[in-house]
PDB file of C-alpha atoms in Angstrom:
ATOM      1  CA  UNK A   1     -12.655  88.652 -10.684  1.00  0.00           C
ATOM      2  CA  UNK A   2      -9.435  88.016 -12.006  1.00  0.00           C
ATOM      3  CA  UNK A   3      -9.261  86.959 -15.563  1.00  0.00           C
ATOM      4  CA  UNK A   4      -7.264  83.767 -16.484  1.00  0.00           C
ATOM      5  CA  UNK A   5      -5.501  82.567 -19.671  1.00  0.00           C
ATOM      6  CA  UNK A   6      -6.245  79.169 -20.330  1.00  0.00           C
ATOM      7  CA  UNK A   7      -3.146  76.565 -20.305  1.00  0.00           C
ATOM      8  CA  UNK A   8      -4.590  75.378 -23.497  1.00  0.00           C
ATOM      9  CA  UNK A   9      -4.281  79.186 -24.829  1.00  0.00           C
ATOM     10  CA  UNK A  10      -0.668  79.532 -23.479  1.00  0.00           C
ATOM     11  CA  UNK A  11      -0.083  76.261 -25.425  1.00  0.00           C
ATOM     12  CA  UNK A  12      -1.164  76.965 -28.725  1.00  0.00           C
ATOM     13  CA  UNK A  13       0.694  80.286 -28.008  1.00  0.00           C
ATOM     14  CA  UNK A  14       4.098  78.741 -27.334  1.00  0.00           C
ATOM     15  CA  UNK A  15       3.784  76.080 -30.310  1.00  0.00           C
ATOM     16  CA  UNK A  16       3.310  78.999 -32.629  1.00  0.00           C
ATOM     17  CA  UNK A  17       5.906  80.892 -31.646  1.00  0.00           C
ATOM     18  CA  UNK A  18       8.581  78.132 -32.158  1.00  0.00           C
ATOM     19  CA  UNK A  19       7.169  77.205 -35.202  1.00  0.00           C
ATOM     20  CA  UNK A  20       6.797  80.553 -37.043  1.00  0.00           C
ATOM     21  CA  UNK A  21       7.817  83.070 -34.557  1.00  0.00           C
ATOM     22  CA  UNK A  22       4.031  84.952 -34.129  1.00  0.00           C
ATOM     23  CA  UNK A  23       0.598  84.366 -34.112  1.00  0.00           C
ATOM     24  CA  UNK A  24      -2.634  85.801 -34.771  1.00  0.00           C
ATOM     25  CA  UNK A  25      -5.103  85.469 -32.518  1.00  0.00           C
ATOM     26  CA  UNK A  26      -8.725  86.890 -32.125  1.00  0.00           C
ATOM     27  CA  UNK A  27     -10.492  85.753 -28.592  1.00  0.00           C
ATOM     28  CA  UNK A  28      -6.873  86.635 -25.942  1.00  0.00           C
ATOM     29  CA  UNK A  29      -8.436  88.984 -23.991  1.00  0.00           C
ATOM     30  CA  UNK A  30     -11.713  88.695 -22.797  1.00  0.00           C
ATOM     31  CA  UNK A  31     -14.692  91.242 -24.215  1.00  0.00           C
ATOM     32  CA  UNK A  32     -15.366  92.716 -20.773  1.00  0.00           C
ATOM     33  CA  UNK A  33     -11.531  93.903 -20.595  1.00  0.00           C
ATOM     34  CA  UNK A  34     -11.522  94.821 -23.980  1.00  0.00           C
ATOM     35  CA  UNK A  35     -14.502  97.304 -24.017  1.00  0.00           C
ATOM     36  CA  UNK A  36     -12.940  99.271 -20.732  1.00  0.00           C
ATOM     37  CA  UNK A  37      -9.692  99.680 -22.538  1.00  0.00           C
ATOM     38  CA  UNK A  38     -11.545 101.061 -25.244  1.00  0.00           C
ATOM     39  CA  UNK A  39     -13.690 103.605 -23.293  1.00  0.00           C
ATOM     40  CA  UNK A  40     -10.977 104.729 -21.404  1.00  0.00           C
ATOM     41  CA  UNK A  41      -8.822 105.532 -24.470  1.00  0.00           C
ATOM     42  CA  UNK A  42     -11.399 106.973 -25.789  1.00  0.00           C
ATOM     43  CA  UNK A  43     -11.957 109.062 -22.795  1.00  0.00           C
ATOM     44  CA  UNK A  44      -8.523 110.001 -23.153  1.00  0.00           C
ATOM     45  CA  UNK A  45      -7.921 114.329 -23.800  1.00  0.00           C
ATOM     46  CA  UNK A  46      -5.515 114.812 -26.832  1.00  0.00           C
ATOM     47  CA  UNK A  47      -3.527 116.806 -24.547  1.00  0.00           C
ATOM     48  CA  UNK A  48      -2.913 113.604 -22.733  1.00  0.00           C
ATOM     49  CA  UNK A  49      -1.561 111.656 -25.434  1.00  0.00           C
ATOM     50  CA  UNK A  50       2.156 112.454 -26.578  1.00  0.00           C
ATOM     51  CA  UNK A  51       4.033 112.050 -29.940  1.00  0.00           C
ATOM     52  CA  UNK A  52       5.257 109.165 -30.236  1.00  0.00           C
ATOM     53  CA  UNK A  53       9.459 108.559 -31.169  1.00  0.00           C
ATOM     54  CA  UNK A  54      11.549 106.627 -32.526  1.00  0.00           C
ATOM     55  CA  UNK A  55      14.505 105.292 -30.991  1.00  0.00           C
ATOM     56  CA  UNK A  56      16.059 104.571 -27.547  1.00  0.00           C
ATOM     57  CA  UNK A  57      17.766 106.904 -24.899  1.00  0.00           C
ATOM     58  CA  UNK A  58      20.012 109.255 -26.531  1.00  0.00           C
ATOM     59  CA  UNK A  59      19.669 108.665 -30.176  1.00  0.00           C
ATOM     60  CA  UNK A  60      15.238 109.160 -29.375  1.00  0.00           C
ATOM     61  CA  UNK A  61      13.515 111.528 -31.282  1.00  0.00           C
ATOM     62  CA  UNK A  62      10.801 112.782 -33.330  1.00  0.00           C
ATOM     63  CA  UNK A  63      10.213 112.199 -36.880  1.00  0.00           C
ATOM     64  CA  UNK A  64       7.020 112.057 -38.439  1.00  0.00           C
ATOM     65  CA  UNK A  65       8.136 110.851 -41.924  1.00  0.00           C
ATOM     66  CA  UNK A  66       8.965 107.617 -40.248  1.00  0.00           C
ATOM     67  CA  UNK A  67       5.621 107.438 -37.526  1.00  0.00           C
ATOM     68  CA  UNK A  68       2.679 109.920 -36.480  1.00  0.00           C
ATOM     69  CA  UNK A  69       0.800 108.088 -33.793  1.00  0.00           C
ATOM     70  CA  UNK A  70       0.287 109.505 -30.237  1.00  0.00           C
ATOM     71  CA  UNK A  71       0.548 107.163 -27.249  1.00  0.00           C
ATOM     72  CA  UNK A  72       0.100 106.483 -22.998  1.00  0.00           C
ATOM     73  CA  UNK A  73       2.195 104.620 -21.092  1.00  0.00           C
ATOM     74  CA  UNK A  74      -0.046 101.863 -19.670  1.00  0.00           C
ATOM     75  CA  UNK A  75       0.520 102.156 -15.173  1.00  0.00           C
ATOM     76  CA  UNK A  76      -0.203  99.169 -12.765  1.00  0.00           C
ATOM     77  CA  UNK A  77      -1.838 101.301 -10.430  1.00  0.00           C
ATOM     78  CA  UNK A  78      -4.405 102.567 -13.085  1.00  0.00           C
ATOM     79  CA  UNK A  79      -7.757 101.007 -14.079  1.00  0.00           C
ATOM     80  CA  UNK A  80      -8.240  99.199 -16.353  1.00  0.00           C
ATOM     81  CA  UNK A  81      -4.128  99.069 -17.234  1.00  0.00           C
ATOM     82  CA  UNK A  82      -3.706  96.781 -14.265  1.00  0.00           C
ATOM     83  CA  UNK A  83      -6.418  94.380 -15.427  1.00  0.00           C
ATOM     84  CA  UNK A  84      -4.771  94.067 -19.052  1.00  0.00           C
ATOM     85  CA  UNK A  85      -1.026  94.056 -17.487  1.00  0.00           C
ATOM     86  CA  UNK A  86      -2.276  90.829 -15.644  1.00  0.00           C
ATOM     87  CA  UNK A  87      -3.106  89.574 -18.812  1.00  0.00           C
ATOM     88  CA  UNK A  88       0.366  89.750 -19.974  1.00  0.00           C
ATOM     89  CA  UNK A  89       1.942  88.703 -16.755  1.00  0.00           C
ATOM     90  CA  UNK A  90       0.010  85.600 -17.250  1.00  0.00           C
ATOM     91  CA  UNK A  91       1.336  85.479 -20.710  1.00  0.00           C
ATOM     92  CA  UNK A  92       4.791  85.757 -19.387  1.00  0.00           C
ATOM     93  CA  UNK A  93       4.391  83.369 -16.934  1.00  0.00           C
ATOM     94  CA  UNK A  94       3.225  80.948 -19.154  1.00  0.00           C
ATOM     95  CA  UNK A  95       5.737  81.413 -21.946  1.00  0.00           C
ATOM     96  CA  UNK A  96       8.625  80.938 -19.529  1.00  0.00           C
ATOM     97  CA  UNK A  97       7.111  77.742 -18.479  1.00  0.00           C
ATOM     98  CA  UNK A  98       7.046  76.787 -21.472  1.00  0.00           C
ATOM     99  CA  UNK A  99      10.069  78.214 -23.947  1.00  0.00           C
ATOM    100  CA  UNK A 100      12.416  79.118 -20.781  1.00  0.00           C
ATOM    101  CA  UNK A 101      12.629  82.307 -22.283  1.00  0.00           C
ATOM    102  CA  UNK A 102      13.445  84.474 -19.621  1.00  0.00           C
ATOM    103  CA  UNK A 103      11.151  87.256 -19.760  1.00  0.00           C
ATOM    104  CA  UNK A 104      11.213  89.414 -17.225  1.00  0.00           C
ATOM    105  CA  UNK A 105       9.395  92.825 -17.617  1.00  0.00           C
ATOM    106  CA  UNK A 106       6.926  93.859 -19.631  1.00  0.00           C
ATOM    107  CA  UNK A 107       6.049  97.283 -20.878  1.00  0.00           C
ATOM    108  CA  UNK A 108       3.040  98.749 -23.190  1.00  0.00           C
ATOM    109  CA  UNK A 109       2.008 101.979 -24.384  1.00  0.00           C
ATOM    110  CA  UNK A 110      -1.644 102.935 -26.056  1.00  0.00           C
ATOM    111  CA  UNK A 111      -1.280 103.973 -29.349  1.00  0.00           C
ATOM    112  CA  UNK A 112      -3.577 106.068 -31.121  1.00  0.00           C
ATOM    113  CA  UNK A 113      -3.417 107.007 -34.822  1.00  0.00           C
ATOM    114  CA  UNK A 114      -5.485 109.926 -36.050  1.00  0.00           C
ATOM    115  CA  UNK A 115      -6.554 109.770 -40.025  1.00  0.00           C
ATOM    116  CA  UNK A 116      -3.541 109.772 -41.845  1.00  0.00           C
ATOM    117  CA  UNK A 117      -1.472 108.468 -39.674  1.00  0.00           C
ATOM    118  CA  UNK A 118       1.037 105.588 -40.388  1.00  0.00           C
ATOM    119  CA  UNK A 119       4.331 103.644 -39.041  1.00  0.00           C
ATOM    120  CA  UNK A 120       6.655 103.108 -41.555  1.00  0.00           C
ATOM    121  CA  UNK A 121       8.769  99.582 -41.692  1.00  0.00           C
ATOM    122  CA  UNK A 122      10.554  98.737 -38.612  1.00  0.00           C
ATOM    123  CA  UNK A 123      11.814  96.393 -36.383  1.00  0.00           C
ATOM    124  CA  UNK A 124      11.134  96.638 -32.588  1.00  0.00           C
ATOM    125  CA  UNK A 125      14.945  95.499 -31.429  1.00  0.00           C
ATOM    126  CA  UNK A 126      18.358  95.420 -33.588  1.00  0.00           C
ATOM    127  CA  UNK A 127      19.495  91.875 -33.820  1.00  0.00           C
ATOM    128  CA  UNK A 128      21.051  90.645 -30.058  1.00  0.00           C
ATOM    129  CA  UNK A 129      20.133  93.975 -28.166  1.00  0.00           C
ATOM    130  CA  UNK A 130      18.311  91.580 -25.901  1.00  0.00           C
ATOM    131  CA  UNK A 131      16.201  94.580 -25.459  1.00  0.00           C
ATOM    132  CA  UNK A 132      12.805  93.688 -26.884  1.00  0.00           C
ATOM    133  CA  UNK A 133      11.963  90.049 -26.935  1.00  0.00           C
ATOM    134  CA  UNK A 134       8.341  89.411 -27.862  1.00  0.00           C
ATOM    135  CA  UNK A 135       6.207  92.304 -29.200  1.00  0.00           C
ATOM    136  CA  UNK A 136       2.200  92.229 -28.378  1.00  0.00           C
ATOM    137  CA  UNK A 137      -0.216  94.498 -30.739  1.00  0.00           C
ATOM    138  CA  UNK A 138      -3.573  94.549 -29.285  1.00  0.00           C
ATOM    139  CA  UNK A 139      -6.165  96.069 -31.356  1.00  0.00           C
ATOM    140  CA  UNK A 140      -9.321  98.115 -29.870  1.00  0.00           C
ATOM    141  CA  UNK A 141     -11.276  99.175 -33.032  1.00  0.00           C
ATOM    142  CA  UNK A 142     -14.875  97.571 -32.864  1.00  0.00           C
ATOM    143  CA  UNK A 143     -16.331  99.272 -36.202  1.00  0.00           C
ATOM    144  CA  UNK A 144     -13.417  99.027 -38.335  1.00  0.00           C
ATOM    145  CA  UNK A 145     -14.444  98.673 -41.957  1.00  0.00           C
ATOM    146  CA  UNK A 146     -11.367  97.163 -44.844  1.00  0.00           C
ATOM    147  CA  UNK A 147     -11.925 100.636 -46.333  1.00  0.00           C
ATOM    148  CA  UNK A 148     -10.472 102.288 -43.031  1.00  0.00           C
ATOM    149  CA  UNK A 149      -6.881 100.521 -44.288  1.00  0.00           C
ATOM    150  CA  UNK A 150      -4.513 101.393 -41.096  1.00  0.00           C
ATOM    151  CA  UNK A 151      -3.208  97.578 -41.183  1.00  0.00           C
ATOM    152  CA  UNK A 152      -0.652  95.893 -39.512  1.00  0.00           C
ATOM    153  CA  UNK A 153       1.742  94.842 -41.636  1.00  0.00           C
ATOM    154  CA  UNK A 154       4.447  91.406 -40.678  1.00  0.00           C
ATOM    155  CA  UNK A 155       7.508  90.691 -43.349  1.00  0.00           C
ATOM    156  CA  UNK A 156       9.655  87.897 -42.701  1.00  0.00           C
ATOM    157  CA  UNK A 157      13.635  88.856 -42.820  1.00  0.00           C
ATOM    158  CA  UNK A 158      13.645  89.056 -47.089  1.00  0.00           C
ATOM    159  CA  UNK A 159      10.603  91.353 -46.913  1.00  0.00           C
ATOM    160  CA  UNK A 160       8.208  88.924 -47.822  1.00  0.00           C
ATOM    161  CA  UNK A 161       4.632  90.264 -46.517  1.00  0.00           C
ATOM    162  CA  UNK A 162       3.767  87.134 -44.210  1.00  0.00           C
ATOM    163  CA  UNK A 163       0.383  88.388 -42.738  1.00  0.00           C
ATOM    164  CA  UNK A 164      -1.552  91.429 -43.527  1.00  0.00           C
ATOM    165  CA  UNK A 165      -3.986  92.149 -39.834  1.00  0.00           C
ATOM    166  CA  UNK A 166      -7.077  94.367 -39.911  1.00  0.00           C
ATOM    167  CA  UNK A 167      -6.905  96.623 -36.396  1.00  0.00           C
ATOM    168  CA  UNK A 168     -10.401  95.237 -35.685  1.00  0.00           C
ATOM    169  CA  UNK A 169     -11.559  94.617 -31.929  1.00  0.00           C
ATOM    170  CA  UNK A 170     -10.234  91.454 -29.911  1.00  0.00           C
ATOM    171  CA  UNK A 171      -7.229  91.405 -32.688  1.00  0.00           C
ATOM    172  CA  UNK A 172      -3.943  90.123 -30.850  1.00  0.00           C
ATOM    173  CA  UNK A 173      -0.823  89.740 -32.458  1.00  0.00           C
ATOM    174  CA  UNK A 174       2.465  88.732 -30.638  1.00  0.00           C
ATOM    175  CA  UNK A 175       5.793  88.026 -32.821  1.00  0.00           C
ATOM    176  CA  UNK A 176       9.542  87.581 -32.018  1.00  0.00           C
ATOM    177  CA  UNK A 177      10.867  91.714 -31.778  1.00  0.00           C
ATOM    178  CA  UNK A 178      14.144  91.428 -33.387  1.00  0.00           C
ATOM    179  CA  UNK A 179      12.924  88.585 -36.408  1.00  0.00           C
ATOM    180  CA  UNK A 180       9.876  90.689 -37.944  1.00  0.00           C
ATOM    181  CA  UNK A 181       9.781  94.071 -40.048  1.00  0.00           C
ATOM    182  CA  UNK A 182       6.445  95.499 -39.598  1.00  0.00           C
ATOM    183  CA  UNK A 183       4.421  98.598 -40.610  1.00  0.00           C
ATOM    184  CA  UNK A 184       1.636  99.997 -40.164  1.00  0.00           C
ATOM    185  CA  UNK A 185      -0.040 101.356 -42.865  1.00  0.00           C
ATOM    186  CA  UNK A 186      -1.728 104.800 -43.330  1.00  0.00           C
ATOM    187  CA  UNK A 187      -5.237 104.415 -41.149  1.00  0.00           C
ATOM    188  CA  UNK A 188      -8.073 106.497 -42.901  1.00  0.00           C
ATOM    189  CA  UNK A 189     -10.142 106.354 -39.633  1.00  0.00           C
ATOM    190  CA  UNK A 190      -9.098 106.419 -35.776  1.00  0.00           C
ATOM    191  CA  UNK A 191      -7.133 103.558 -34.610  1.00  0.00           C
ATOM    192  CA  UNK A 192      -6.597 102.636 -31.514  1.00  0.00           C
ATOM    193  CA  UNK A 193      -4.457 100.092 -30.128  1.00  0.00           C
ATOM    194  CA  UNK A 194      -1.970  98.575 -27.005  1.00  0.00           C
ATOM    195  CA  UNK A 195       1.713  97.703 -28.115  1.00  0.00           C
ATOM    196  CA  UNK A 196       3.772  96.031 -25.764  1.00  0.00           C
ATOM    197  CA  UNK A 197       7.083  94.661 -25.497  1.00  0.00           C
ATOM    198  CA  UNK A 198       8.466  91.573 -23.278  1.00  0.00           C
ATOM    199  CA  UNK A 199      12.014  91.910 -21.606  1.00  0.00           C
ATOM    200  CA  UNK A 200      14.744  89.927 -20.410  1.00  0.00           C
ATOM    201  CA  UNK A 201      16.648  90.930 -17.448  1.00  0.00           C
ATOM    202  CA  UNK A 202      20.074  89.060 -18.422  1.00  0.00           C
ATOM    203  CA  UNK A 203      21.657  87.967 -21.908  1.00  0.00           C
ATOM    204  CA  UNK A 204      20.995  84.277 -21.712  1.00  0.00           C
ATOM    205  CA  UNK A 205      17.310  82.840 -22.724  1.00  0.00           C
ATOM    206  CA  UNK A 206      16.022  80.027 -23.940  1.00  0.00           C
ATOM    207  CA  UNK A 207      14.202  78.678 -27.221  1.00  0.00           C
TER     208      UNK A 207
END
């Protein structure tokens, strides 16, 4: 059975993002999808998982002063991606109902930090790339203690800390890509998570 987002969900969703550009959420996806994403990450070789990079086409490359996590690409035609990629296609769906936004693709990696791992400050698109539109962070952690640290970090555009997120299970964060710094900070434990960005296919959205 297909899981569904509820339109009062979407709505709450849509109301945050105009009013403060992200929200926090805790009960997005449901437990059931949660707890196969989980065992299948952490099913998941090291040999499987790759460094992660910074950057886009040719300027991409490795640097692990600025981020040490490993990640997968997240595939339609693999279980249990597909049943979290409907998830966000719902999302999508929704949000262009709703903000005529225009997103058109969406794409998400796992990401995996060992202990003493961290991303350093960032943003997820320069300002009118129209590259990245909405970023999702999708935490899959279910024992995470405060001591662990590995939190994600949101600034607003001054580099005020706005919200400080514990990587605990269910977590769900989506904010506007190109608005919001972010880091996140050195994790003392594994910590697992999904990060996804939303796309538009043409230079004109809405909201």
């Amino acid at each position: 059975m297909v899981s569904q987002l509820s339109e009062a969900m979407l709505d709450v969703i849509a109301d945050a993002l105009v009013d403060k550009g992200y929200v926090f959420l805790t009960d997005l996806v449901p437990a059931h999808i949660s707890q196969v994403l989980l065992e299948k990450i952490q099913s998941t070789q090291a040999h499987e998982l790759k460094a992660a990079s910074i950057g886009r086409g040719v300027e991409q490359q490795l640097n692990p002063d600025i981020r040490r996590d490993r990640i997968q690409w997240l595939e339609e035609h693999n279980e249990p991606d597909s049943q979290y990629l409907e998830l966000m296609t719902q999302l999508k769906n929704g949000l262009n109902r709703r903000l005529f936004m225009g997103l058109f693709d969406y794409e998400s990696h796992y990401a995996v930090y060992q202990p003493g791992a961290f991303y350093k400050k960032h943003v997820d698109a320069l300002k009118g790339s129209q590259n990245r539109i909405l970023t999702t962070v999708f935490f899959l952690n279910p024992h995470w203690k405060d001591a662990d640290c590995g939190e994600l970090i949101i600034y607003d555009e001054q580099d005020n800390e706005l919200e400080r997120i514990a990587p605990k299970m269910g977590h769900f964060v989506i904010f506007l890509s190109e608005r919001f710094p972010h880091e996140v900070r050195q994790t003392l434990a594994q910590r697992n998570s999904i990060a996804g960005w939303f796309r538009v296919s043409n230079s004109v959205h809405g909201f």
